[in-house]
């Protein structure tokens, strides 16, 4: 029993010197994350890099706290001041850098989501903010510039709580430190097995075991040495990164494998091992030192690149992807040299105050301007104007739904008996395009009729589409036919035809299009075919 208590003894723990292998492991972790977010297929499990970071953080932070407790030099003030110097300057610099890019690249709705994520990122509760949006692996998440701050929030919540926990255990249950930490860690693993909710990805209680594993690893490796375990640990750590994909991101098994692997490496590795020599390569050393800044910058760079190039750079071509990755690493190293290192020595409080003030002012500006919507033509207001009683051209208000919402009725935005007719029929995809078309100066010589709604391919006869009856029209068919049969009628009929005909989800530049209703049924296809044939035979011009 005495040997066992020597293994878990924390009274002789001292501050560990810089370990080149751990620095190299930081590089491996951040590269795994970057390659995953760059959609490089070999690294489908690269999201595990974040979990590896958690273990390393738990290991290093616990060593600082316990070694200082043993020396009698630990103070909460000094600990938190070091965390502020280490974390805030690079974080605030990244947040400031994203502001001008967001202004020029994000639409009003995306801007509001971005603004809503700024304050949580500053005050480290971004994990709970993003928990209520699209899940981490959703296509839309790829263009959220601050999505990655969820993991920083987890770490900061740990940094806030763990010093108090460690201090209390050290003071009152010092000999049982490992037992208490181990009990909490096992409890966290256990509740992971009970929950199937996607929320557990973002919540501290489901992640705390990874950080506490680093604490246990630090204590045990201080008192016990077993050589050559890194030879088992390295393949264990790397295998899940290459084997698992994004659909396993909430499973416990890949995390257990990867974190057991890195634990064996840190526990057993020495400065003289081949692995340390490998992890000491200059480029890995630089990336490891810059890993925090690289991680901070990679998500905004990828998100804004996708937005600026409509997905082309990061959806196609490994050369372009690696160009963006190299840029990310270069900027991360620049941030490490000129921001991180300088503020570790002398924290620039004026910069932090300026950054916070600018973020608040920018956020308030978005609040009052609805995502800085004044940057664009107010299309919705313009459409509302066109739908006013004066512009309806004879269709009674009770027969016309709100803008683009009620699919049963056709509304004419403008009307003059001498004008040509333009009919726009389709779903939300065509709605997006037509919002630019429907401008009075461009269509002044047309009577513009619209019937657009989300999720519906227009079906002329309800009988042909019983499963999607809401997408048909029964009340205005005769009036529609009279318009189509008239002279000089042009029809734009559009929507997500790839889905309607093939029944498969399909990729766009900024996301995957799917539908909750079973596609490709005979009634749907027959209705679409009837529509197209009817419109071809009876209109002057049909644009699909």
Coordinates of C-alpha atoms in Angstrom, one line a residue:
X1 CA 0.0 0.0 0.0
X2 CA 2.9 2.3 0.8
X3 CA 4.1 2.0 -2.8
X4 CA 0.7 2.9 -4.1
X5 CA 0.5 6.0 -2.0
X6 CA 4.0 7.0 -3.3
X7 CA 2.7 6.8 -6.8
X8 CA -0.2 9.1 -6.1
X9 CA 1.8 11.5 -3.8
X10 CA 1.6 15.1 -4.9
X11 CA 3.9 16.6 -2.2
X12 CA 7.1 16.3 -4.2
X13 CA 5.8 17.7 -7.5
X14 CA 8.0 20.5 -8.9
X15 CA 7.6 22.7 -11.9
X16 CA 8.5 20.7 -15.0
X17 CA 11.0 22.3 -17.5
X18 CA 10.0 22.9 -21.1
X19 CA 9.3 19.6 -22.8
X20 CA 10.0 19.6 -26.5
X21 CA 7.9 16.5 -27.1
X22 CA 4.8 18.2 -25.6
X23 CA 5.4 21.3 -27.8
X24 CA 5.6 18.9 -30.8
X25 CA 2.4 17.3 -29.7
X26 CA 0.7 20.7 -29.7
X27 CA 1.8 21.1 -33.3
X28 CA 0.3 17.7 -34.2
X29 CA -3.0 18.6 -32.4
X30 CA -3.4 22.0 -34.2
X31 CA -2.4 20.6 -37.6
X32 CA -5.0 17.8 -37.1
X33 CA -7.7 20.5 -36.4
X34 CA -6.6 22.6 -39.4
X35 CA -6.6 19.7 -41.8
X36 CA -10.0 18.6 -40.6
X37 CA -11.5 22.1 -41.2
X38 CA -9.8 22.3 -44.6
X39 CA -11.8 19.2 -45.5
X40 CA -8.7 17.0 -46.2
X41 CA -10.2 13.5 -46.2
X42 CA -7.2 11.8 -44.6
X43 CA -7.9 13.8 -41.4
X44 CA -11.6 13.1 -41.0
X45 CA -11.1 12.7 -37.3
X46 CA -8.9 15.8 -37.0
X47 CA -11.4 17.3 -34.6
X48 CA -9.7 15.1 -31.9
X49 CA -6.9 17.7 -31.9
X50 CA -9.0 19.7 -29.6
X51 CA -9.3 16.8 -27.2
X52 CA -5.6 16.4 -27.3
X53 CA -5.2 20.1 -26.4
X54 CA -7.4 19.5 -23.4
X55 CA -5.2 16.8 -22.0
X56 CA -2.1 18.9 -22.5
X57 CA -3.7 21.9 -20.8
X58 CA -4.8 19.8 -17.9
X59 CA -1.3 18.5 -17.5
X60 CA 0.5 21.8 -17.7
X61 CA -1.9 23.9 -15.6
X62 CA -2.1 21.4 -12.8
X63 CA 1.7 21.2 -12.7
X64 CA 1.9 25.0 -12.2
X65 CA -0.7 25.1 -9.5
X66 CA 0.4 22.0 -7.5
X67 CA 4.1 22.9 -7.7
X68 CA 3.4 26.4 -6.4
X69 CA 1.2 25.0 -3.6
X70 CA 4.1 22.8 -2.6
X71 CA 6.5 25.8 -2.6
X72 CA 4.0 28.0 -0.8
X73 CA 4.1 30.6 -3.6
X74 CA 0.7 30.0 -5.2
X75 CA -1.8 32.9 -5.3
X76 CA -5.0 33.1 -7.2
X77 CA -4.1 36.7 -8.3
X78 CA -0.8 35.6 -9.9
X79 CA -2.4 32.6 -11.5
X80 CA -5.2 34.5 -13.2
X81 CA -2.9 37.3 -14.2
X82 CA -0.7 34.8 -16.0
X83 CA -3.8 33.4 -17.8
X84 CA -4.9 36.9 -18.8
X85 CA -1.4 37.6 -20.3
X86 CA -1.4 34.3 -22.0
X87 CA -4.9 34.3 -23.5
X88 CA -6.5 37.7 -23.9
X89 CA -4.0 39.6 -26.2
X90 CA -4.0 37.1 -29.0
X91 CA -7.7 36.4 -28.6
X92 CA -8.6 40.1 -28.7
X93 CA -6.3 40.7 -31.7
X94 CA -8.1 37.9 -33.6
X95 CA -11.5 39.3 -32.7
X96 CA -10.5 42.8 -33.9
X97 CA -9.1 41.3 -37.1
X98 CA -12.5 39.6 -37.9
X99 CA -14.5 42.8 -37.6
X100 CA -13.6 44.5 -41.0
X101 CA -13.8 41.1 -42.8
X102 CA -17.2 40.4 -41.3
X103 CA -18.5 43.9 -42.3
X104 CA -17.6 43.3 -46.0
X105 CA -18.4 39.6 -46.3
X106 CA -21.3 38.8 -44.0
X107 CA -24.9 39.5 -44.8
X108 CA -27.2 41.0 -42.2
X109 CA -28.4 37.7 -40.7
X110 CA -24.9 36.2 -40.6
X111 CA -23.6 39.5 -39.2
X112 CA -26.1 39.4 -36.4
X113 CA -25.0 35.8 -35.6
X114 CA -21.4 36.9 -35.7
X115 CA -22.1 39.9 -33.4
X116 CA -24.0 37.6 -31.0
X117 CA -20.9 35.4 -30.8
X118 CA -18.5 38.2 -30.1
X119 CA -19.5 39.0 -26.5
X120 CA -19.6 35.3 -25.5
X121 CA -16.1 34.9 -27.0
X122 CA -14.8 37.7 -24.9
X123 CA -16.4 36.5 -21.7
X124 CA -15.8 32.7 -22.3
X125 CA -19.3 31.3 -22.6
X126 CA -19.2 30.8 -26.4
X127 CA -19.8 27.1 -25.9
X128 CA -23.3 27.7 -24.6
X129 CA -24.0 30.3 -27.3
X130 CA -23.0 27.9 -30.2
X131 CA -24.8 25.1 -28.5
X132 CA -28.1 26.7 -29.5
X133 CA -27.1 27.2 -33.2
X134 CA -26.3 24.7 -35.9
X135 CA -24.2 21.8 -34.7
X136 CA -20.4 21.9 -35.1
X137 CA -20.3 19.6 -38.1
X138 CA -23.1 21.3 -40.0
X139 CA -22.2 22.9 -43.4
X140 CA -23.4 26.3 -42.2
X141 CA -20.9 26.2 -39.3
X142 CA -18.0 26.3 -41.8
X143 CA -18.7 30.0 -42.4
X144 CA -19.0 31.0 -38.7
X145 CA -15.8 33.0 -38.0
X146 CA -15.8 32.5 -34.2
X147 CA -17.2 28.9 -34.0
X148 CA -13.9 27.6 -32.6
X149 CA -14.1 29.8 -29.5
X150 CA -16.3 27.2 -27.9
X151 CA -13.2 25.2 -27.0
X152 CA -11.5 28.3 -25.5
X153 CA -14.6 28.8 -23.4
X154 CA -14.3 25.2 -22.1
X155 CA -10.6 25.8 -21.2
X156 CA -11.3 29.1 -19.5
X157 CA -14.1 27.7 -17.5
X158 CA -11.7 25.0 -16.4
X159 CA -9.0 27.6 -15.6
X160 CA -11.5 29.5 -13.4
X161 CA -12.8 26.5 -11.5
X162 CA -9.9 24.2 -11.2
X163 CA -7.6 26.4 -9.1
X164 CA -10.3 26.6 -6.4
X165 CA -10.9 22.8 -6.6
X166 CA -7.1 22.0 -6.5
X167 CA -6.6 24.4 -3.6
X168 CA -9.4 23.0 -1.5
X169 CA -8.4 19.4 -2.1
X170 CA -4.7 20.2 -1.4
X171 CA -5.6 21.9 1.8
X172 CA -8.1 19.4 3.2
X173 CA -7.6 16.1 1.4
X174 CA -4.0 16.3 0.1
X175 CA -3.4 12.5 0.4
X176 CA -6.5 11.8 -1.6
X177 CA -6.0 14.3 -4.4
X178 CA -5.8 11.7 -7.1
X179 CA -8.9 9.9 -5.8
X180 CA -11.0 13.0 -5.9
X181 CA -9.8 14.1 -9.3
X182 CA -10.2 10.5 -10.6
X183 CA -13.8 10.2 -9.2
X184 CA -14.8 13.4 -11.0
X185 CA -13.2 12.3 -14.2
X186 CA -14.9 8.9 -14.1
X187 CA -18.2 10.6 -13.4
X188 CA -17.8 12.8 -16.5
X189 CA -17.0 9.7 -18.6
X190 CA -20.1 8.0 -17.2
X191 CA -22.5 10.8 -18.0
X192 CA -21.1 10.8 -21.6
X193 CA -22.3 7.2 -22.0
X194 CA -25.8 8.2 -20.8
X195 CA -26.4 11.1 -23.1
X196 CA -27.0 11.1 -26.8
X197 CA -27.7 14.8 -27.0
X198 CA -25.5 16.9 -29.3
X199 CA -25.3 19.5 -26.4
X200 CA -22.7 17.3 -24.7
X201 CA -20.2 18.4 -27.3
X202 CA -20.2 21.9 -25.9
X203 CA -20.7 21.4 -22.2
X204 CA -17.9 21.5 -19.6
X205 CA -19.3 18.6 -17.5
X206 CA -19.0 16.3 -20.5
X207 CA -15.5 17.5 -21.3
X208 CA -13.9 17.9 -17.8
X209 CA -12.6 14.3 -17.8
X210 CA -10.2 15.2 -20.7
X211 CA -8.7 18.0 -18.7
X212 CA -8.6 16.0 -15.5
X213 CA -6.9 13.1 -17.4
X214 CA -4.0 15.6 -17.9
X215 CA -4.0 16.2 -14.1
X216 CA -3.8 12.5 -13.3
X217 CA -1.2 12.0 -15.9
X218 CA 0.9 14.8 -14.4
X219 CA 0.8 13.3 -10.9
X220 CA 1.5 9.7 -12.0
X221 CA 4.3 10.6 -14.4
X222 CA 6.0 12.6 -11.6
X223 CA 6.2 9.5 -9.4
X224 CA 6.5 6.6 -11.8
X225 CA 8.6 6.0 -14.9
X226 CA 8.0 3.3 -17.5
X227 CA 10.0 3.5 -20.7
X228 CA 9.0 3.0 -24.3
X229 CA 5.3 3.3 -23.8
X230 CA 5.3 6.1 -26.5
X231 CA 5.8 3.3 -29.1
X232 CA 2.3 2.2 -28.2
X233 CA 0.9 5.6 -27.5
X234 CA 1.8 7.2 -30.9
X235 CA -0.2 4.8 -33.1
X236 CA -3.1 4.9 -30.5
X237 CA -3.2 8.7 -30.7
X238 CA -3.0 8.9 -34.5
X239 CA -5.3 6.0 -35.5
X240 CA -8.6 7.6 -34.5
X241 CA -7.6 10.8 -36.4
X242 CA -7.4 8.9 -39.6
X243 CA -10.1 6.2 -38.9
X244 CA -13.1 8.1 -37.5
X245 CA -15.0 10.8 -39.3
X246 CA -17.3 13.7 -38.3
X247 CA -20.2 11.4 -37.5
X248 CA -18.3 10.0 -34.5
X249 CA -17.6 13.4 -33.1
X250 CA -19.8 12.9 -30.1
X251 CA -18.8 9.3 -29.4
X252 CA -16.6 8.5 -26.4
X253 CA -14.6 5.7 -28.1
X254 CA -12.4 7.8 -30.5
X255 CA -11.6 10.2 -27.6
X256 CA -10.6 7.4 -25.3
X257 CA -8.3 5.9 -27.9
X258 CA -6.6 9.2 -28.8
X259 CA -6.3 10.4 -25.3
X260 CA -4.9 7.1 -24.0
X261 CA -2.4 7.4 -26.8
X262 CA -1.2 10.9 -25.9
X263 CA -1.2 10.0 -22.2
X264 CA 1.2 7.1 -22.8
X265 CA 3.5 9.4 -24.9
X266 CA 3.6 12.1 -22.2
X267 CA 3.9 9.5 -19.4
X268 CA 6.8 7.6 -20.8
X269 CA 8.6 9.7 -23.4
X270 CA 12.2 11.0 -22.7
X271 CA 14.3 13.6 -24.3
X272 CA 16.5 10.9 -25.8
X273 CA 13.7 9.0 -27.6
X274 CA 13.3 8.9 -31.4
X275 CA 9.9 10.4 -31.0
X276 CA 11.2 13.5 -29.2
X277 CA 13.8 13.9 -32.0
X278 CA 11.0 13.7 -34.5
X279 CA 8.8 16.2 -32.6
X280 CA 11.8 18.5 -32.3
X281 CA 12.0 19.3 -36.0
X282 CA 12.2 23.0 -36.5
X283 CA 8.9 23.4 -38.3
X284 CA 7.0 21.4 -35.7
X285 CA 8.7 23.3 -33.0
X286 CA 7.6 26.6 -34.5
X287 CA 4.0 25.4 -35.1
X288 CA 3.9 24.1 -31.5
X289 CA 5.0 27.4 -30.0
X290 CA 2.5 29.2 -32.2
X291 CA -0.3 26.7 -31.8
X292 CA -2.6 28.9 -29.8
X293 CA -2.4 31.8 -32.3
X294 CA -2.7 29.4 -35.2
X295 CA -5.8 27.8 -33.6
X296 CA -7.3 31.3 -33.0
X297 CA -6.8 32.4 -36.6
X298 CA -7.6 29.2 -38.6
X299 CA -11.4 29.3 -38.3
X300 CA -11.8 33.0 -39.3
X301 CA -9.4 32.6 -42.2
X302 CA -11.2 29.5 -43.5
X303 CA -14.7 31.0 -42.9
X304 CA -13.9 34.3 -44.7
X305 CA -12.1 32.5 -47.5
X306 CA -15.1 30.4 -48.1
X307 CA -17.3 33.5 -48.1
X308 CA -15.0 35.6 -50.3
X309 CA -14.6 32.9 -52.9
X310 CA -18.0 31.3 -52.6
X311 CA -16.5 28.1 -51.5
X312 CA -14.2 27.6 -54.5
X313 CA -10.9 27.8 -52.7
X314 CA -11.7 25.3 -50.0
X315 CA -14.1 23.0 -51.8
X316 CA -11.7 22.2 -54.7
X317 CA -8.0 21.6 -55.1
X318 CA -5.5 20.6 -52.5
X319 CA -3.0 23.2 -53.7
X320 CA -5.4 26.0 -52.8
X321 CA -6.2 24.4 -49.4
X322 CA -2.5 24.1 -48.5
X323 CA -1.9 27.7 -49.6
X324 CA -4.6 28.8 -47.1
X325 CA -3.1 26.5 -44.4
X326 CA 0.4 27.9 -45.0
X327 CA -1.0 31.5 -44.7
X328 CA -2.7 30.5 -41.4
X329 CA 0.6 29.1 -39.9
X330 CA 2.5 32.2 -41.0
X331 CA 0.0 34.6 -39.5
X332 CA -0.1 32.5 -36.4
X333 CA 3.7 32.6 -36.0
X334 CA 3.6 36.4 -36.6
X335 CA 0.9 36.7 -33.8
X336 CA 3.0 34.5 -31.5
X337 CA 6.1 36.7 -31.9
X338 CA 4.6 40.1 -31.9
X339 CA 1.6 39.7 -29.7
X340 CA 1.8 36.6 -27.4
X341 CA 5.5 36.9 -26.4
X342 CA 5.4 40.7 -25.9
X343 CA 2.4 40.6 -23.7
X344 CA 3.7 37.8 -21.6
X345 CA 6.5 40.1 -20.5
X346 CA 4.5 43.4 -20.3
X347 CA 0.7 43.2 -20.6
X348 CA -0.8 46.0 -22.7
X349 CA -3.8 47.0 -20.7
X350 CA -4.6 49.9 -23.0
X351 CA -4.9 47.5 -25.9
X352 CA -7.3 45.3 -24.0
X353 CA -9.4 48.2 -23.0
X354 CA -9.5 49.6 -26.6
X355 CA -10.4 46.2 -27.9
X356 CA -13.2 45.7 -25.5
X357 CA -14.6 49.1 -26.2
X358 CA -14.4 48.7 -30.0
X359 CA -16.1 45.3 -29.8
X360 CA -18.9 46.8 -27.7
X361 CA -19.4 49.8 -30.0
X362 CA -19.4 47.5 -33.1
X363 CA -21.9 45.2 -31.5
X364 CA -24.2 48.1 -30.6
X365 CA -24.0 49.4 -34.1
X366 CA -25.2 46.1 -35.4
X367 CA -28.0 46.0 -32.9
X368 CA -29.4 49.4 -34.0
X369 CA -28.8 48.7 -37.7
X370 CA -30.1 45.1 -37.8
X371 CA -26.7 43.5 -38.7
X372 CA -25.6 46.6 -40.6
X373 CA -28.3 46.0 -43.1
X374 CA -27.9 49.6 -44.4
X375 CA -25.0 48.2 -46.4
X376 CA -27.5 46.7 -48.8
X377 CA -30.6 47.7 -50.6
X378 CA -33.5 47.1 -48.3
X379 CA -35.1 44.5 -50.5
X380 CA -37.8 43.5 -48.1
X381 CA -39.0 47.0 -47.6
X382 CA -39.0 47.5 -51.4
X383 CA -41.1 44.4 -51.9
X384 CA -43.5 45.5 -49.2
X385 CA -43.8 48.8 -51.1
X386 CA -44.6 46.9 -54.3
X387 CA -47.2 44.9 -52.5
X388 CA -49.1 48.0 -51.3
X389 CA -52.7 48.4 -52.3
X390 CA -51.8 50.9 -55.0
X391 CA -49.4 48.4 -56.7
X392 CA -51.6 45.3 -56.6
X393 CA -53.3 46.1 -59.9
X394 CA -56.8 44.8 -59.1
X395 CA -56.1 41.8 -56.9
X396 CA -58.0 42.2 -53.7
X397 CA -55.8 42.3 -50.5
X398 CA -57.7 39.4 -48.9
X399 CA -56.6 37.2 -51.9
X400 CA -52.9 38.1 -51.6
X401 CA -50.7 36.7 -48.9
X402 CA -47.7 38.4 -47.2
X403 CA -44.5 38.8 -49.2
X404 CA -43.4 35.4 -50.5
X405 CA -45.2 33.5 -47.7
X406 CA -48.6 32.3 -48.9
X407 CA -48.2 30.0 -51.9
X408 CA -51.8 29.6 -52.7
X409 CA -52.2 33.0 -54.2
X410 CA -50.6 34.8 -57.0
X411 CA -49.9 38.5 -56.3
X412 CA -49.0 41.0 -59.0
X413 CA -46.4 43.4 -57.8
X414 CA -47.2 45.9 -60.6
X415 CA -49.8 46.1 -63.2
X416 CA -50.6 48.0 -66.4
X417 CA -52.8 46.5 -69.1
X418 CA -50.4 47.6 -71.8
X419 CA -47.4 45.9 -70.2
X420 CA -45.9 42.5 -70.9
X421 CA -46.4 39.8 -68.2
X422 CA -43.6 38.2 -66.1
X423 CA -44.5 35.3 -63.8
X424 CA -42.0 34.1 -61.2
X425 CA -42.8 30.7 -59.7
X426 CA -40.7 28.6 -57.4
X427 CA -39.3 27.9 -54.0
X428 CA -36.9 29.7 -51.6
X429 CA -34.0 29.2 -53.9
X430 CA -35.7 31.1 -56.7
X431 CA -36.9 33.6 -54.1
X432 CA -33.4 34.4 -53.2
X433 CA -32.5 35.2 -56.9
X434 CA -35.8 37.0 -57.6
X435 CA -35.3 39.4 -54.8
X436 CA -32.7 41.1 -57.0
X437 CA -34.9 40.9 -60.1
X438 CA -38.0 42.5 -58.6
X439 CA -37.0 46.1 -58.8
X440 CA -39.3 48.6 -60.4
X441 CA -36.6 50.3 -62.5
X442 CA -35.7 47.0 -64.1
X443 CA -39.2 45.7 -64.7
X444 CA -41.1 48.9 -65.3
X445 CA -42.4 47.5 -68.6
X446 CA -43.7 44.2 -67.0
X447 CA -46.6 43.1 -65.0
X448 CA -44.8 41.1 -62.4
X449 CA -46.6 38.2 -60.8
X450 CA -45.0 36.0 -58.1
X451 CA -45.7 32.9 -56.2
X452 CA -42.7 31.8 -54.1
X453 CA -42.4 29.9 -50.9
X454 CA -39.9 27.9 -49.0
X455 CA -39.7 24.1 -49.6
X456 CA -42.2 23.9 -52.4
X457 CA -42.0 23.0 -56.1
X458 CA -45.0 24.7 -57.6
X459 CA -47.6 22.1 -58.7
X460 CA -50.4 23.3 -60.8
X461 CA -53.0 20.7 -59.8
X462 CA -53.3 19.5 -56.3
X463 CA -54.4 16.0 -57.4
X464 CA -51.0 15.3 -58.8
X465 CA -49.2 16.0 -55.5
X466 CA -51.3 14.7 -52.6
X467 CA -48.2 14.3 -50.3
X468 CA -47.3 18.0 -50.8
X469 CA -50.6 19.6 -51.2
X470 CA -49.4 22.9 -49.6
X471 CA -47.2 23.4 -52.7
X472 CA -50.1 23.5 -55.1
X473 CA -52.7 26.1 -56.0
X474 CA -56.4 25.6 -56.4
X475 CA -57.9 29.1 -56.0
X476 CA -56.2 31.1 -58.7
X477 CA -55.6 28.5 -61.4
X478 CA -58.0 30.1 -63.9
X479 CA -56.6 33.5 -63.3
X480 CA -53.1 32.1 -63.7
X481 CA -54.1 30.4 -66.9
X482 CA -55.5 33.6 -68.3
X483 CA -52.2 35.4 -67.6
X484 CA -50.2 32.6 -69.2
X485 CA -52.4 32.5 -72.3
X486 CA -52.1 36.2 -72.8
X487 CA -49.6 37.6 -75.3
X488 CA -46.0 38.4 -74.4
X489 CA -45.9 36.3 -71.1
X490 CA -42.5 35.2 -69.8
X491 CA -42.3 32.6 -67.1
X492 CA -39.4 31.9 -64.7
X493 CA -40.0 28.5 -63.1
X494 CA -37.2 27.5 -60.7
X495 CA -36.2 25.7 -57.5
X496 CA -34.0 22.9 -56.3
X497 CA -34.6 20.7 -59.3
X498 CA -31.6 18.4 -58.6
X499 CA -33.3 17.3 -55.4
X500 CA -36.8 17.1 -56.8
X501 CA -35.8 14.8 -59.6
X502 CA -33.0 12.8 -58.1
X503 CA -34.2 12.6 -54.5
X504 CA -30.7 13.1 -53.2
X505 CA -29.2 15.9 -51.1
X506 CA -26.9 18.0 -53.1
X507 CA -23.9 20.3 -52.4
X508 CA -23.8 24.0 -52.9
X509 CA -21.0 26.4 -52.2
X510 CA -22.1 27.1 -48.7
X511 CA -24.0 24.1 -47.6
X512 CA -25.8 20.8 -48.2
X513 CA -29.4 21.0 -49.4
X514 CA -31.7 18.3 -48.0
X515 CA -35.4 17.9 -47.4
X516 CA -37.4 16.3 -44.6
X517 CA -40.1 15.1 -47.0
X518 CA -39.4 12.0 -49.1
X519 CA -38.6 13.1 -52.6
X520 CA -38.9 11.7 -56.0
X521 CA -42.4 10.2 -55.6
X522 CA -44.5 9.5 -58.7
X523 CA -47.0 12.3 -57.8
X524 CA -44.2 14.8 -57.4
X525 CA -42.5 13.9 -60.6
X526 CA -45.7 13.7 -62.5
X527 CA -46.8 17.1 -61.2
X528 CA -43.6 18.7 -62.2
X529 CA -43.6 17.1 -65.6
X530 CA -47.2 18.3 -66.2
X531 CA -46.2 21.8 -65.1
X532 CA -43.3 22.1 -67.4
X533 CA -45.2 20.7 -70.4
X534 CA -48.1 23.0 -69.8
X535 CA -45.9 26.0 -69.4
X536 CA -43.8 25.1 -72.5
X537 CA -47.0 24.8 -74.6
X538 CA -48.7 27.9 -73.4
X539 CA -46.2 30.6 -72.7
X540 CA -44.1 32.7 -75.0
X541 CA -40.9 32.0 -73.1
X542 CA -40.2 29.6 -70.3
X543 CA -37.0 30.0 -68.2
X544 CA -36.1 27.0 -66.0

